[in-house]
XYZ file of C-alpha atoms in Angstrom:
492
model
C 0.000 0.000 0.000
C 1.397 3.396 -1.012
C 1.536 5.723 1.995
C 2.752 9.303 2.148
C 2.161 11.447 5.214
C 3.450 14.847 6.263
C 5.618 14.913 9.408
C 2.443 15.631 11.343
C -0.937 15.209 9.619
C -2.224 18.717 10.397
C -4.948 18.607 7.750
C -6.336 15.342 9.113
C -6.107 16.864 12.601
C -8.478 19.652 11.489
C -10.962 17.103 10.144
C -10.625 14.968 13.280
C -11.276 18.042 15.460
C -14.617 18.446 13.653
C -15.513 14.752 13.735
C -14.445 14.135 17.368
C -16.271 17.315 18.385
C -19.357 15.981 16.588
C -19.130 12.598 18.366
C -18.607 14.202 21.795
C -21.623 16.474 21.276
C -23.745 13.514 20.151
C -22.731 11.543 23.246
C -23.735 14.341 25.658
C -27.216 14.566 27.219
C -29.356 17.105 25.358
C -30.248 19.073 28.494
C -26.578 19.907 29.257
C -26.734 22.917 26.961
C -23.984 24.953 28.635
C -21.498 22.071 28.488
C -22.398 21.421 24.820
C -21.628 25.066 24.000
C -18.241 24.884 25.771
C -17.339 21.662 23.961
C -18.346 23.276 20.643
C -16.233 26.339 21.430
C -13.230 24.177 22.411
C -13.220 22.000 19.279
C -14.004 24.877 16.888
C -11.242 26.867 18.620
C -8.863 23.970 17.985
C -9.643 24.051 14.246
C -8.937 27.807 14.261
C -5.578 27.314 16.009
C -4.590 24.595 13.528
C -5.644 26.661 10.493
C -3.720 29.714 11.784
C -0.669 27.510 12.356
C -0.849 26.084 8.812
C -1.167 29.568 7.325
C 1.846 30.806 9.319
C 3.974 27.653 8.827
C 3.523 27.474 5.043
C 6.908 27.874 3.316
C 6.352 30.810 0.962
C 9.776 30.407 -0.653
C 9.136 26.803 -1.623
C 5.470 27.295 -2.587
C 3.480 24.454 -4.136
C 1.561 21.771 -2.250
C 2.630 21.315 1.367
C 1.364 19.335 4.398
C 0.539 16.550 1.903
C -1.130 13.375 3.217
C -1.820 10.454 0.920
C -3.195 6.978 1.598
C -4.429 4.642 -1.138
C -8.045 3.831 -0.351
C -9.569 1.945 -3.312
C -6.615 1.271 -5.661
C -8.806 -0.624 -8.151
C -10.683 2.625 -8.874
C -7.709 4.940 -8.410
C -9.252 6.614 -5.333
C -6.938 7.797 -2.549
C -7.200 9.856 0.620
C -5.071 12.676 -0.797
C -5.035 16.018 0.986
C -2.690 18.983 0.728
C -2.596 22.774 1.010
C -1.271 25.468 -1.321
C -1.606 29.212 -1.802
C -5.215 28.844 -2.983
C -6.493 26.561 -0.216
C -4.674 28.032 2.817
C -6.661 31.315 2.799
C -9.868 29.265 2.593
C -8.841 26.990 5.493
C -8.005 30.069 7.586
C -11.335 31.676 6.641
C -13.267 28.531 7.619
C -11.485 28.324 10.984
C -12.305 31.978 11.737
C -15.972 31.816 10.666
C -16.547 28.446 12.385
C -15.213 29.591 15.764
C -16.917 33.004 15.697
C -20.162 31.396 14.495
C -20.199 29.023 17.482
C -19.587 31.926 19.899
C -22.297 34.005 18.194
C -24.894 31.322 19.014
C -24.079 31.303 22.740
C -27.625 32.407 23.612
C -29.277 29.553 21.684
C -31.642 27.541 23.908
C -33.662 25.432 21.441
C -32.361 21.977 20.489
C -28.800 23.044 21.202
C -27.280 19.570 20.846
C -28.690 18.933 17.361
C -27.804 22.445 16.177
C -24.121 22.246 17.056
C -23.843 18.636 15.842
C -25.128 19.683 12.400
C -22.813 22.721 12.336
C -19.812 20.452 13.027
C -20.859 18.040 10.250
C -21.331 20.931 7.820
C -17.933 22.477 8.597
C -16.161 19.090 8.346
C -17.368 18.974 4.730
C -16.170 22.530 4.100
C -12.689 21.862 5.510
C -12.474 18.599 3.540
C -13.447 20.327 0.295
C -10.709 22.941 0.681
C -7.943 20.394 1.334
C -8.928 17.438 -0.923
C -6.740 16.583 -3.934
C -8.759 13.568 -5.097
C -11.826 14.174 -7.286
C -13.866 11.503 -5.505
C -13.243 13.105 -2.106
C -13.850 16.592 -3.520
C -17.316 15.439 -4.555
C -17.975 13.650 -1.233
C -16.913 16.635 0.902
C -18.921 18.969 -1.348
C -22.103 16.990 -0.654
C -21.341 16.579 3.072
C -21.195 20.380 3.333
C -24.633 20.777 1.691
C -27.005 18.320 3.392
C -26.974 19.785 6.957
C -28.087 23.155 5.547
C -31.618 21.879 4.914
C -32.188 20.904 8.560
C -30.387 23.929 9.986
C -32.645 26.318 8.069
C -35.890 24.282 8.248
C -35.682 23.790 12.049
C -33.930 26.907 13.428
C -34.675 29.410 10.670
C -37.273 32.164 10.242
C -39.142 33.918 7.365
C -40.511 31.127 5.099
C -37.874 28.753 6.402
C -39.272 25.537 4.867
C -39.502 27.151 1.432
C -35.978 28.578 1.723
C -34.495 25.280 2.924
C -36.123 23.329 0.087
C -35.158 25.856 -2.592
C -31.541 25.970 -1.382
C -31.272 22.186 -1.279
C -32.794 21.656 -4.745
C -30.538 24.244 -6.356
C -27.380 22.913 -4.742
C -28.272 19.306 -5.566
C -28.785 20.405 -9.187
C -25.226 21.741 -9.082
C -24.023 18.473 -7.596
C -25.802 16.589 -10.404
C -23.661 18.459 -12.954
C -20.380 18.080 -11.064
C -20.498 14.258 -10.747
C -20.866 13.479 -14.468
C -18.171 16.049 -15.264
C -15.766 14.324 -12.848
C -16.569 10.828 -14.169
C -16.252 12.076 -17.760
C -12.784 13.522 -17.079
C -11.572 10.393 -15.267
C -12.754 8.139 -18.116
C -11.388 10.419 -20.851
C -7.972 10.592 -19.178
C -7.478 6.825 -19.505
C -5.235 7.007 -16.417
C -7.542 5.090 -14.070
C -7.177 7.625 -11.260
C -9.197 10.326 -9.514
C -5.996 12.067 -8.381
C -6.250 15.790 -9.156
C -2.479 16.304 -9.338
C -1.968 13.442 -11.823
C -4.936 14.505 -13.973
C -3.745 18.134 -14.146
C -0.612 17.156 -16.110
C -0.435 19.111 -19.409
C -1.907 17.298 -22.403
C -4.116 14.932 -20.384
C -7.335 16.191 -22.037
C -8.047 17.436 -25.548
C -9.585 20.900 -26.171
C -13.063 19.496 -26.889
C -13.143 17.479 -23.653
C -11.971 20.505 -21.679
C -14.578 22.870 -23.128
C -17.450 20.490 -22.363
C -16.253 19.503 -18.870
C -15.404 23.051 -17.837
C -18.904 24.274 -18.696
C -20.474 21.537 -16.531
C -18.087 22.289 -13.658
C -18.554 26.053 -13.970
C -22.356 25.817 -13.775
C -22.301 23.053 -11.133
C -19.941 24.840 -8.752
C -21.150 28.264 -9.909
C -24.650 27.635 -8.529
C -23.133 27.447 -5.037
C -20.963 30.504 -5.771
C -24.110 32.547 -6.483
C -23.290 33.063 -10.193
C -26.066 34.985 -11.965
C -28.644 33.720 -13.073
C -28.311 30.657 -10.777
C -28.223 32.795 -7.621
C -31.899 33.017 -6.604
C -31.605 30.397 -3.830
C -28.952 32.453 -2.047
C -30.712 35.618 -0.734
C -33.736 33.502 0.276
C -31.428 31.136 2.185
C -29.616 34.028 3.864
C -32.861 35.543 5.126
C -34.262 32.306 6.541
C -31.101 30.922 8.160
C -30.237 31.411 11.853
C -27.280 33.722 12.540
C -24.377 31.223 12.620
C -25.749 29.395 9.573
C -25.972 32.686 7.642
C -22.363 33.374 8.655
C -21.188 29.971 7.417
C -23.461 30.034 4.358
C -22.236 33.420 3.068
C -18.806 33.253 4.681
C -17.572 29.860 3.490
C -20.217 27.814 1.623
C -20.397 30.226 -1.322
C -16.580 30.132 -1.417
C -16.703 26.351 -1.975
C -18.399 27.070 -5.292
C -15.768 29.558 -6.457
C -12.973 27.348 -5.115
C -14.398 24.350 -7.003
C -14.325 26.323 -10.268
C -10.699 27.233 -9.544
C -9.395 23.937 -8.147
C -11.219 21.512 -10.434
C -12.398 23.435 -13.495
C -9.425 25.727 -14.115
C -6.772 23.209 -13.019
C -8.013 20.298 -15.133
C -9.465 22.234 -18.083
C -7.244 25.285 -18.697
C -8.187 25.448 -22.394
C -11.858 25.143 -21.466
C -11.348 27.987 -18.976
C -9.746 30.162 -21.686
C -12.612 29.374 -24.078
C -15.387 30.178 -21.573
C -13.625 33.088 -19.796
C -15.522 35.800 -21.764
C -18.837 34.207 -20.723
C -17.603 34.033 -17.107
C -16.707 37.738 -17.254
C -20.130 38.649 -18.695
C -22.109 36.687 -16.062
C -19.876 38.041 -13.277
C -20.406 41.646 -14.416
C -24.173 41.158 -14.664
C -24.078 39.636 -11.146
C -22.168 42.642 -9.753
C -24.646 45.163 -11.185
C -27.769 43.056 -10.568
C -26.825 42.378 -6.921
C -26.254 46.082 -6.316
C -29.557 47.242 -7.839
C -31.553 44.388 -6.261
C -30.050 45.265 -2.850
C -30.994 48.912 -3.323
C -34.704 48.034 -3.461
C -34.838 45.710 -0.423
C -36.645 46.496 2.828
C -35.279 43.522 4.812
C -31.766 43.806 6.278
C -30.822 40.223 5.499
C -32.065 40.487 1.918
C -29.804 43.536 1.495
C -26.770 41.550 2.652
C -27.849 38.531 0.578
C -27.912 40.550 -2.651
C -24.683 42.264 -1.624
C -23.117 38.774 -1.486
C -24.262 38.054 -5.058
C -22.615 41.312 -6.141
C -19.364 40.664 -4.254
C -19.107 37.071 -5.497
C -19.408 38.536 -9.005
C -16.099 40.299 -8.299
C -14.552 36.876 -7.593
C -15.871 35.535 -10.912
C -14.591 38.570 -12.805
C -11.124 38.149 -11.286
C -10.978 34.474 -12.277
C -12.123 35.322 -15.818
C -9.229 37.756 -16.409
C -6.675 34.897 -16.503
C -4.023 37.231 -15.017
C -1.865 37.005 -11.878
C -3.425 40.115 -10.319
C -6.950 39.024 -11.247
C -6.637 35.594 -9.659
C -4.792 36.987 -6.616
C -7.608 39.520 -6.175
C -10.320 36.873 -6.647
C -8.892 34.565 -3.962
C -8.257 37.527 -1.618
C -11.858 38.675 -2.234
C -13.138 35.216 -1.298
C -11.348 35.541 2.053
C -12.226 39.201 2.699
C -15.872 38.792 1.704
C -16.169 35.700 3.914
C -14.998 37.584 7.001
C -17.049 40.677 6.111
C -20.331 38.791 5.646
C -19.704 36.825 8.846
C -19.426 40.157 10.685
C -22.504 41.504 8.877
C -24.727 38.545 9.748
C -23.331 38.358 13.274
C -24.265 42.026 13.814
C -27.698 41.706 12.223
C -28.319 38.515 14.227
C -27.761 40.337 17.521
C -30.074 43.183 16.458
C -32.777 40.737 15.286
C -32.579 38.674 18.507
C -33.335 41.841 20.493
C -35.804 43.660 18.227
C -37.414 40.613 16.515
C -37.512 42.495 13.227
C -35.253 42.706 10.171
C -37.285 45.435 8.461
C -35.136 48.496 7.823
C -38.018 50.951 8.284
C -38.608 49.744 11.882
C -34.987 50.001 13.026
C -34.256 53.734 13.019
C -31.929 55.356 15.566
C -30.231 52.154 16.734
C -26.938 54.059 16.993
C -28.190 55.714 20.175
C -29.776 52.592 21.667
C -27.053 50.057 20.793
C -23.911 51.980 19.807
C -21.562 48.971 20.038
C -23.805 46.673 17.955
C -24.207 49.358 15.297
C -20.436 50.005 15.252
C -19.829 46.383 14.216
C -22.573 46.734 11.610
C -21.059 49.950 10.189
C -17.546 48.411 9.991
C -18.998 45.493 7.997
C -20.777 47.963 5.677
C -17.585 49.988 5.155
C -15.716 46.764 4.330
C -18.415 45.873 1.807
C -18.057 49.303 0.176
C -14.323 48.701 -0.190
C -12.939 51.440 2.074
C -9.096 51.607 2.033
C -7.249 49.917 4.926
C -9.992 47.270 5.202
C -9.424 43.842 3.639
C -11.861 44.043 0.694
C -10.218 47.173 -0.730
C -7.080 45.397 -1.943
C -8.979 42.462 -3.392
C -11.353 44.679 -5.362
C -8.511 46.952 -6.506
C -6.561 44.030 -7.996
C -9.625 42.600 -9.750
C -10.671 45.934 -11.251
C -7.136 46.782 -12.453
C -6.995 43.383 -14.209
C -10.500 43.671 -15.654
C -9.710 47.112 -17.111
C -6.743 45.537 -18.945
C -8.572 42.441 -20.217
C -12.264 43.461 -20.404
C -12.307 47.291 -20.273
C -16.075 47.604 -20.891
C -16.918 45.070 -18.191
C -14.450 46.810 -15.860
C -16.229 50.161 -16.265
C -19.675 48.557 -15.762
C -18.464 46.643 -12.672
C -17.047 49.836 -11.118
C -20.407 51.534 -11.730
C -22.126 48.629 -9.992
C -19.806 49.087 -7.037
C -20.881 52.735 -6.766
C -24.528 51.619 -6.567
C -23.516 48.988 -3.992
C -21.887 51.702 -1.856
C -25.060 53.773 -2.177
C -27.313 50.985 -0.869
C -24.899 50.091 1.950
C -24.824 53.712 3.121
C -28.622 53.922 2.786
C -29.047 50.870 5.010
C -26.621 52.296 7.615
C -28.372 55.678 7.579
C -31.869 54.209 7.960
C -31.038 51.659 10.682
C -28.381 53.397 12.777
C -29.431 57.053 12.521
C -32.592 59.099 12.163
C -35.484 59.105 14.655
C -35.283 56.272 17.204
C -38.035 53.700 17.562
C -39.373 54.042 21.124
C -40.101 50.288 21.300
C -36.358 49.592 21.339
C -35.240 52.309 23.765
C -34.836 49.783 26.622
C -32.680 47.299 24.720
C -29.230 46.377 26.025
C -26.111 46.755 23.933
C -23.697 43.933 23.064
C -22.031 42.706 26.301
C -18.267 42.075 26.250
C -18.578 38.277 26.071
C -20.940 38.344 23.084
C -18.729 41.013 21.523
C -15.705 38.662 21.397
C -16.597 36.963 18.068
C -17.365 40.344 16.493
C -14.029 41.744 17.771
C -12.163 38.792 16.232
C -13.814 39.404 12.833
C -13.092 43.158 12.949
C -9.461 42.465 13.902
C -9.026 40.125 10.913
C -10.554 42.692 8.512
C -8.243 45.445 9.796
C -5.126 43.226 9.966
C -5.360 42.115 6.333
C -6.463 45.610 5.300
C -3.326 47.174 6.776
C -0.989 44.326 5.770
C -2.411 42.819 2.546
C 0.953 41.241 1.706
C 0.332 38.710 4.511
C -2.369 37.218 2.299
C -1.065 38.079 -1.174
C 2.368 36.518 -0.542
C 0.642 33.183 0.144
C -1.785 33.356 -2.802
C 0.995 34.361 -5.211
C 2.895 31.111 -4.540
C 0.045 29.249 -6.266
C -1.025 31.788 -8.915
C 2.286 32.307 -10.734
C 3.186 28.594 -11.233
C -0.420 27.855 -12.206
C -0.491 30.493 -14.970
C 2.947 29.409 -16.242
C 1.442 25.959 -16.983
C -1.241 27.358 -19.269
C -0.930 26.352 -22.940
């Protein structure tokens, strides 16, 4: 049996932290809610520590795949447990660790079916972590599906605002994406004639002809793109955001949508570079439409969560536009935007969740003057809005700057339209801030308490990350660049 393990299997340790945490929670009596929350915090904190360590320990000079673990699992089918991390996956692993831990802390006040809630969250995040580290197409597909199924229950049981409809719509859309990804994977494996699902082996130049690549890339782009909120396959996303409980919204917008974009990058672009080059103009068109559509749709919303949901469609369009440029700066900006947007939306939904738990409304018109009633809660909300606008010295600024510079060079018309969409996006963000945080206060909410220090901890962590990578973007870009430059050098 072929066996190759890193000195210490850190990637497997992250997965085991999720799975052991899940088993411990399942073994605990349901009425021990406080202990369940502490166990959840401990194991999610461990995944954060491990993901931070991996990000810091990655050898930027060497680059390439590191922390590789490989065990042959079903040799007859060419399936192996093959995990590794590079400059594309490390930012996503770090993002997942941050959003997972802060999401658990955000739900500290949950009292209803606590055991089942945290067990499903751990199962969901195990799939997300697995997807970001897998280097075997079979496992990529398995982890992708593992990350989707818990969403139905999490929204249908703990959600609000047409939760059954939202849960069903989300699940059907994402399963439709999954139904396109599986045949694309099988088609590529069969066409390769290599008898392996190994992503690294299949990505060797000349493995697939141009016709195979064009067909497979389109299937993969639509299949993964549904989860990435690509227009016009995005309609499940805002509905899901609105219905989901706070931590699920954080994970949904923060990391689940990134799985879609990462799948396009890791599977589609790696295995089908000629297909990517062929379809890149279509990718750029759909991304630009998504940027503008998300901004205008957000401008007309009256529900806070719908505003953020459509903002996510717009911001994920920036990721798609960056990937479509086929340039170093464009891809660097797209991956950085995936990270920055994930942290920003986690902060947004965390802030809105606290406000909703106190006021029991998400309607913008009913939430005037919150800045006087809950100044700390609104401060977190305003920082998230400023990050979404792309204010300098906050993480999103650098990502958007790189993408727009690249798009102006490659698709100048789309670049101008996308910038215009961003102006509209800034307008609706500022409108939401003005109507919820300022203006005449609603007397019903005058007695409400502000965010206490303990509940403020997850929000402080998210703000710190946004500011850190906004002030020192090279911390992130130096890692991403180690993957982007060698990847583009391989293109035909």
